[in-house]
């Protein structure tokens, strides 16, 4: 079997196991001082204000909505391309999701579509910085101000990204962050709400801190699950466990990876493990990870630059944009190839894990049948696929990705050779 490269890679604090053991020995796996220290450190990074940790990013969003005290049944505009859980949490909070189309080039909310989606019942908008590229926040904020809408940034993919020199999350009224294993900051799950507004911050904190503490068993299970996920992404184990299934499926036109995704379903009543607090050991890992975040971001961005140079000139291939006024952190590196399905099959058969980016065209899900909308831009994004460029890859890995993808997608670019990755 080929030595395969996973499209996913978890960021990992080098001394994470020692942090876990230190918290355990002090009796601080669940409660402890790291929670406040992590919240303060992240708030400082975002320019001041209030960070409130939560069991999950989606629960952070839920607390923001409840703290805003929006009228029951009020409409909230989401991009049509987003993770289904976020608009579902708005429904759990008693609100009505409405979807606006996205720009298929940037994958982000189209400001003109946002304007069209607003009605007298609209009270908020959730610009989602998809794949780590900030939205056009100048336009989004201008529209929101004209219509007196709250702006809640979904930064699950985008910690470390900036828009016109400002960190994402600090541009609207509030923001949510996710610390799931594959996110820019990995604390084995969890999330956080952020706001610069004192009153809103106090209300969010009151909701989050009224939840019970998780059990030690649940937290240890998260740590073990995260370690397993990381192990399965390593080239040797990935090549001998998960990849053979994907390789075989390429001959059957099957998609076995969809069985790894979270099932789309109503989230009320809240599933077990949602309504609880964020643990001290996760905060301790997050505090340590903040010291590595810029290094990881710089490495991923360098990998993206290498990949774009290496793939430039391939027939019919559209590369990810990076507008001059934004810093893209490349949670995913998504391209549009010609003959998408053929490129996927040929890549898999050459030991390269590429597939459709894991986001949802929400108006087309049965869960949101009451919010049907014509969203050609979001539908167009189904023709994209993601390539591995994560910080865990070596220079040799990146060269292998570029070489195998060029072979799958078309003739190699002519002219100057791509620089070797760092």
C-alpha positions as MATLAB code, in Angstrom:
seq = 'XXXXXXXXXXXXXXXXXXXXXXXXXXXXXXXXXXXXXXXXXXXXXXXXXXXXXXXXXXXXXXXXXXXXXXXXXXXXXXXXXXXXXXXXXXXXXXXXXXXXXXXXXXXXXXXXXXXXXXXXXXXXXXXXXXXXXXXXXXXXXXXXXXXXXXXXXXXXXXXXXXXXXXXXXXXXXXXXXXXXXXXXXXXXXXXXXXXXXXXXXXXXXXXXXXXXXXXXXXXXXXXXXXXXXXXXXXXXXXXXXXXXXXXXXXXXXXXXXXXXXXXXXXXXXXXXXXXXXXXXXXXXXXXXXXXXXXXXXXXXXXXXXXXXXXXXXXXXXXXXXXXXXXXXXXXXXXXXXXXXXXXXXXXXXXXXXXXXXXXXXXXXXXXXXXXXXXXXXXXXXXXXXXXXXXXXXXXXXXXXXXXXXXXXXXXXXXXXXXXXXX';
ca = [
       0.000    0.000    0.000;
       1.190    3.534   -0.767;
       2.539    5.796    1.959;
      -0.535    8.014    2.268;
      -1.003   11.570    3.538;
      -4.118   12.503    5.507;
      -5.927   15.709    4.612;
      -6.347   16.342    8.360;
      -3.700   17.130   10.943;
      -4.115   17.956   14.619;
      -2.011   20.652   16.248;
      -0.439   19.259   19.393;
       1.383   20.893   22.281;
       4.685   18.965   22.585;
       4.406   18.582   26.367;
       0.632   17.968   26.465;
       0.929   14.646   28.299;
       3.010   16.287   31.027;
       0.356   19.008   31.412;
      -2.332   16.368   31.856;
      -0.289   14.491   34.464;
       0.527   17.702   36.342;
      -3.166   18.613   36.554;
      -4.031   15.094   37.651;
      -1.367   15.053   40.385;
      -2.631   18.370   41.752;
      -6.268   17.265   41.706;
      -7.012   19.965   39.092;
      -8.281   18.018   36.103;
     -11.737   19.585   36.433;
     -11.534   22.749   38.535;
      -8.468   24.951   38.812;
      -6.726   28.254   38.060;
      -5.884   27.531   34.418;
      -9.432   28.357   33.291;
      -9.247   32.029   34.284;
      -5.632   32.259   33.077;
      -6.562   30.876   29.649;
      -9.593   33.156   29.337;
      -7.478   36.189   30.237;
      -4.677   35.241   27.837;
      -7.053   34.727   24.918;
      -8.878   37.984   25.701;
      -5.563   39.829   25.700;
      -4.717   38.334   22.318;
      -8.041   39.606   20.948;
      -7.439   43.125   22.238;
      -9.147   43.041   25.624;
     -12.698   42.240   26.621;
     -14.249   39.042   27.918;
     -13.563   35.417   26.998;
     -15.908   32.846   28.511;
     -15.056   29.173   28.003;
     -17.723   26.548   27.316;
     -18.007   22.803   26.796;
     -18.209   23.341   23.020;
     -18.086   26.189   20.530;
     -21.757   25.610   19.762;
     -22.639   26.085   23.432;
     -20.647   29.318   23.479;
     -22.854   30.462   20.607;
     -25.978   29.387   22.496;
     -24.937   31.452   25.531;
     -24.317   34.479   23.314;
     -27.804   34.198   21.835;
     -29.460   33.825   25.230;
     -27.454   36.733   26.648;
     -28.496   38.996   23.748;
     -32.124   38.405   24.815;
     -33.484   38.485   21.263;
     -37.270   38.249   20.808;
     -38.587   34.665   20.507;
     -38.871   33.709   16.838;
     -36.540   36.491   15.697;
     -34.631   35.767   12.495;
     -30.862   35.322   12.334;
     -29.081   35.315    8.973;
     -26.438   32.632    8.433;
     -24.328   31.897    5.365;
     -25.915   29.069    3.387;
     -22.559   27.261    3.586;
     -21.800   26.564    7.231;
     -21.705   23.725    9.749;
     -25.327   22.722   10.358;
     -24.870   22.723   14.143;
     -24.601   26.511   14.393;
     -28.003   27.425   12.893;
     -29.490   24.461   14.738;
     -28.305   25.975   18.017;
     -30.172   29.155   17.077;
     -33.320   27.053   16.785;
     -32.579   25.529   20.186;
     -32.435   29.103   21.528;
     -35.934   29.783   20.134;
     -34.853   31.748   17.062;
     -35.368   31.272   13.315;
     -32.390   30.641   10.994;
     -32.487   32.347    7.596;
     -29.856   31.630    4.945;
     -28.050   33.967    2.568;
     -25.866   32.809   -0.311;
     -22.067   32.805   -0.292;
     -19.417   33.896   -2.738;
     -18.160   30.581   -4.195;
     -14.669   32.060   -4.642;
     -14.126   32.993   -0.979;
     -16.753   30.539    0.415;
     -17.898   33.390    2.678;
     -21.163   35.266    3.154;
     -22.054   37.442    0.134;
     -22.899   40.938    1.474;
     -25.440   41.526   -1.303;
     -27.195   38.259   -0.440;
     -27.165   39.253    3.236;
     -28.942   42.502    2.390;
     -31.606   40.619    0.424;
     -32.198   38.161    3.281;
     -33.007   40.831    5.880;
     -36.645   41.322    6.887;
     -38.334   43.347    9.662;
     -37.976   40.251   11.872;
     -34.176   40.022   11.465;
     -32.191   40.756   14.609;
     -28.706   39.321   14.008;
     -26.252   38.039   11.415;
     -23.544   35.393   11.827;
     -20.654   35.983    9.390;
     -18.638   32.758    9.327;
     -14.932   33.034    8.511;
     -14.978   29.770    6.599;
     -11.743   27.794    6.223;
      -9.829   30.584    7.993;
     -10.441   33.413    5.477;
     -12.106   36.456    7.090;
     -15.371   37.683    5.614;
     -15.666   41.141    4.057;
     -16.435   42.591    7.468;
     -16.542   46.210    6.306;
     -19.560   45.438    4.151;
     -21.165   43.102    6.691;
     -20.823   45.641    9.505;
     -22.129   48.485    7.328;
     -25.255   46.486    6.470;
     -25.720   45.425   10.093;
     -25.502   49.007   11.331;
     -28.078   50.197    8.795;
     -30.508   47.511    9.931;
     -29.638   47.584   13.657;
     -28.485   43.946   13.706;
     -26.229   42.223   16.214;
     -23.113   40.737   14.568;
     -21.866   37.406   15.959;
     -18.685   36.218   14.272;
     -18.242   32.478   13.830;
     -14.482   32.090   14.264;
     -14.415   28.307   14.654;
     -11.974   28.034   11.722;
     -10.197   31.325   12.081;
      -8.338   31.979   15.350;
      -5.239   33.925   14.316;
      -6.784   35.414   11.158;
      -7.002   39.187   10.766;
      -9.095   41.648    8.788;
      -7.472   45.012    8.034;
      -5.056   44.421   10.885;
      -7.704   43.465   13.454;
      -8.158   39.944   14.840;
     -11.326   38.173   13.782;
     -13.720   37.936   16.681;
     -13.053   41.514   17.741;
     -14.974   43.107   14.868;
     -18.611   42.394   15.735;
     -20.612   42.404   18.943;
     -19.581   38.888   19.964;
     -17.824   35.820   18.605;
     -17.553   32.094   19.090;
     -14.420   29.970   18.904;
     -14.031   26.181   18.780;
     -11.157   24.175   20.273;
     -12.070   20.807   18.750;
      -9.138   18.521   17.878;
      -8.726   19.743   14.276;
      -9.223   23.445   14.964;
      -6.467   26.121   14.989;
      -6.242   25.771   18.774;
      -6.742   22.182   19.945;
      -7.748   21.673   23.587;
      -9.371   18.257   23.007;
     -12.750   19.905   22.567;
     -14.364   22.923   24.110;
     -14.965   26.434   22.892;
     -15.309   30.035   23.963;
     -17.475   33.107   23.580;
     -15.883   36.540   23.237;
     -17.204   40.082   23.498;
     -15.810   43.521   24.182;
     -19.057   44.618   25.869;
     -19.017   44.396   29.647;
     -22.728   43.817   30.188;
     -22.977   41.171   27.497;
     -19.843   39.483   28.816;
     -21.265   39.296   32.334;
     -24.518   37.773   31.059;
     -22.703   35.154   28.961;
     -20.483   34.266   31.909;
     -23.466   33.870   34.219;
     -25.036   31.356   31.831;
     -21.840   29.373   31.206;
     -20.801   29.250   34.858;
     -24.213   28.106   36.030;
     -23.601   24.754   34.293;
     -22.344   21.736   36.274;
     -18.740   20.584   36.094;
     -18.032   17.579   33.850;
     -17.076   14.282   35.415;
     -13.429   13.272   35.525;
     -14.269   10.189   33.446;
     -15.747   12.338   30.666;
     -12.712   14.613   30.533;
     -10.280   11.696   30.498;
     -12.325   10.091   27.712;
     -11.927   13.293   25.642;
      -8.179   13.186   26.168;
      -7.954    9.531   25.133;
     -10.151   10.147   22.067;
      -7.997   13.098   21.008;
      -4.828   11.016   21.316;
      -6.384    8.302   19.170;
      -7.469   10.801   16.498;
      -3.988   12.230   16.383;
      -2.431    8.775   16.068;
      -4.739    7.840   13.193;
      -3.640   10.945   11.250;
       0.045   10.021   11.368;
       1.266    8.771    7.972;
       2.234    5.246    9.030;
      -0.990    4.469   10.901;
      -3.183    6.365    8.433;
      -1.626    4.385    5.566;
      -2.481    1.053    7.178;
      -5.883    1.748    8.771;
      -8.114    4.458    7.312;
      -6.533    5.015    3.911;
      -7.024    1.473    2.545;
     -10.772    1.948    3.062;
     -10.726    5.249    1.171;
      -8.550    3.726   -1.557;
     -10.915    0.777   -2.045;
     -13.940    3.085   -2.035;
     -12.456    5.079   -4.936;
     -13.111    2.046   -7.162;
     -16.700    1.763   -5.925;
     -17.589    5.481   -6.202;
     -18.395    5.373   -2.464;
     -17.867    7.952    0.300;
     -17.016    6.061    3.515;
     -15.741    9.231    5.223;
     -19.312   10.519    5.590;
     -19.853    7.932    8.319;
     -17.292    9.766   10.446;
     -19.275   12.998   10.350;
     -21.700   14.050   13.041;
     -25.258   13.009   12.220;
     -27.521   15.912   11.203;
     -30.370   15.957   13.712;
     -32.342   18.230   16.034;
     -30.309   19.173   19.112;
     -33.151   19.726   21.546;
     -33.144   18.429   24.181;
     -29.431   19.145   24.412;
     -27.362   15.960   24.072;
     -25.364   14.651   27.001;
     -22.169   16.577   27.618;
     -23.378   19.869   26.138;
     -24.631   21.678   29.256;
     -21.479   21.541   31.345;
     -18.389   23.623   32.043;
     -14.980   23.634   30.418;
     -12.350   21.750   32.404;
      -9.148   23.047   33.964;
      -6.916   20.507   32.189;
      -8.250   21.619   28.794;
      -7.604   25.240   29.741;
      -4.049   24.363   30.803;
      -3.445   22.778   27.397;
      -5.027   25.803   25.693;
      -2.817   28.197   27.640;
       0.282   26.310   26.503;
      -1.023   26.076   22.922;
      -1.386   29.859   22.671;
       2.412   30.053   22.827;
       2.603   27.955   19.647;
      -0.334   29.451   17.757;
       1.619   32.028   15.722;
       4.262   29.453   14.812;
       1.598   26.985   13.661;
      -0.200   29.706   11.711;
       2.985   30.893   10.001;
       3.890   27.320    9.066;
       0.452   26.606    7.622;
       0.471   29.848    5.639;
       3.937   29.021    4.284;
       2.650   25.590    3.260;
      -0.297   27.239    1.480;
       2.047   29.586   -0.403;
       4.175   26.650   -1.471;
       1.144   24.690   -2.630;
      -0.301   27.601   -4.596;
       3.053   28.144   -6.325;
       3.483   24.436   -7.021;
      -0.005   24.092   -8.516;
      -0.115   27.391  -10.419;
      -0.743   26.853  -14.110;
      -2.584   23.553  -13.820;
      -5.316   23.533  -16.425;
      -8.723   24.448  -15.011;
      -7.573   24.630  -11.374;
      -8.793   27.586   -9.261;
      -6.614   28.219   -6.199;
      -7.740   29.766   -2.878;
      -7.833   33.576   -2.818;
      -6.144   35.739   -0.206;
      -7.319   39.370   -0.417;
      -4.677   41.965    0.460;
      -6.600   43.255    3.482;
      -6.878   39.841    5.213;
      -4.673   37.183    6.763;
      -5.972   33.732    5.820;
      -5.007   30.990    8.316;
      -5.972   28.090    6.003;
      -7.930   25.842    8.323;
      -8.642   24.207    4.978;
      -6.910   24.720    1.636;
      -9.698   24.356   -0.935;
      -9.330   24.324   -4.707;
     -11.679   23.931   -7.654;
     -10.342   21.337  -10.121;
     -11.758   20.369  -13.462;
     -13.308   16.887  -13.437;
     -13.606   16.895   -9.657;
     -14.700   13.280   -9.205;
     -11.982   12.009  -11.511;
      -9.340   14.058   -9.687;
     -10.489   12.640   -6.337;
     -10.326    9.050   -7.593;
      -6.904    9.492   -9.195;
      -5.529   11.240   -6.081;
      -6.714    8.481   -3.755;
      -5.224    5.818   -5.987;
      -1.904    7.670   -5.763;
      -1.891    7.826   -1.951;
      -3.301   11.327   -1.512;
      -6.368   11.884    0.691;
      -8.424   14.653   -0.941;
     -12.143   15.119   -0.726;
     -15.019   17.516   -0.372;
     -14.591   20.104    2.364;
     -16.761   19.277    5.368;
     -19.373   22.023    5.429;
     -23.085   21.929    4.709;
     -25.378   23.681    2.233;
     -27.886   24.173    5.029;
     -31.011   25.273    3.093;
     -30.915   21.915    1.309;
     -30.882   19.847    4.514;
     -34.241   18.404    5.660;
     -33.507   19.845    9.101;
     -33.961   23.349    7.666;
     -36.758   22.645    5.183;
     -38.670   25.688    6.470;
     -35.783   27.946    5.438;
     -35.399   26.911    1.795;
     -33.486   29.439   -0.283;
     -31.989   29.680   -3.753;
     -28.244   29.521   -3.084;
     -26.334   28.812   -6.312;
     -23.061   30.062   -4.834;
     -23.244   27.595   -1.949;
     -24.177   24.745   -4.318;
     -21.191   25.617   -6.501;
     -18.836   24.988   -3.564;
     -19.616   21.273   -3.787;
     -17.241   21.211   -6.751;
     -14.300   22.143   -4.491;
     -12.001   19.787   -2.633;
      -9.441   20.171    0.129;
      -5.752   19.376    0.007;
      -3.509   18.671    3.013;
      -1.228   21.606    3.879;
      -1.479   21.491    7.686;
       1.375   22.457    9.994;
       2.197   18.825   10.814;
       3.475   18.108    7.301;
       7.186   18.091    6.497;
       8.674   19.695    3.413;
       8.975   16.257    1.822;
       5.310   15.585    2.610;
       4.253   18.806    0.898;
       6.292   18.040   -2.180;
       4.661   14.615   -2.307;
       1.194   16.211   -2.044;
       1.953   18.651   -4.871;
       3.501   15.982   -7.089;
       0.662   13.496   -6.604;
      -2.002   16.134   -7.080;
      -0.384   17.452  -10.268;
      -0.384   13.888  -11.571;
      -4.078   13.521  -10.719;
      -5.254   16.946  -11.865;
      -3.360   17.554  -15.061;
      -0.009   18.422  -16.608;
       2.641   19.987  -14.380;
       3.028   23.769  -14.588;
       5.724   25.031  -16.893;
       8.374   27.631  -16.128;
      10.069   28.287  -12.821;
      10.160   25.362  -10.388;
       8.368   25.773   -7.099;
      10.595   26.645   -4.127;
      11.253   23.864   -1.662;
       9.028   24.203    1.415;
      10.619   25.044    4.758;
];
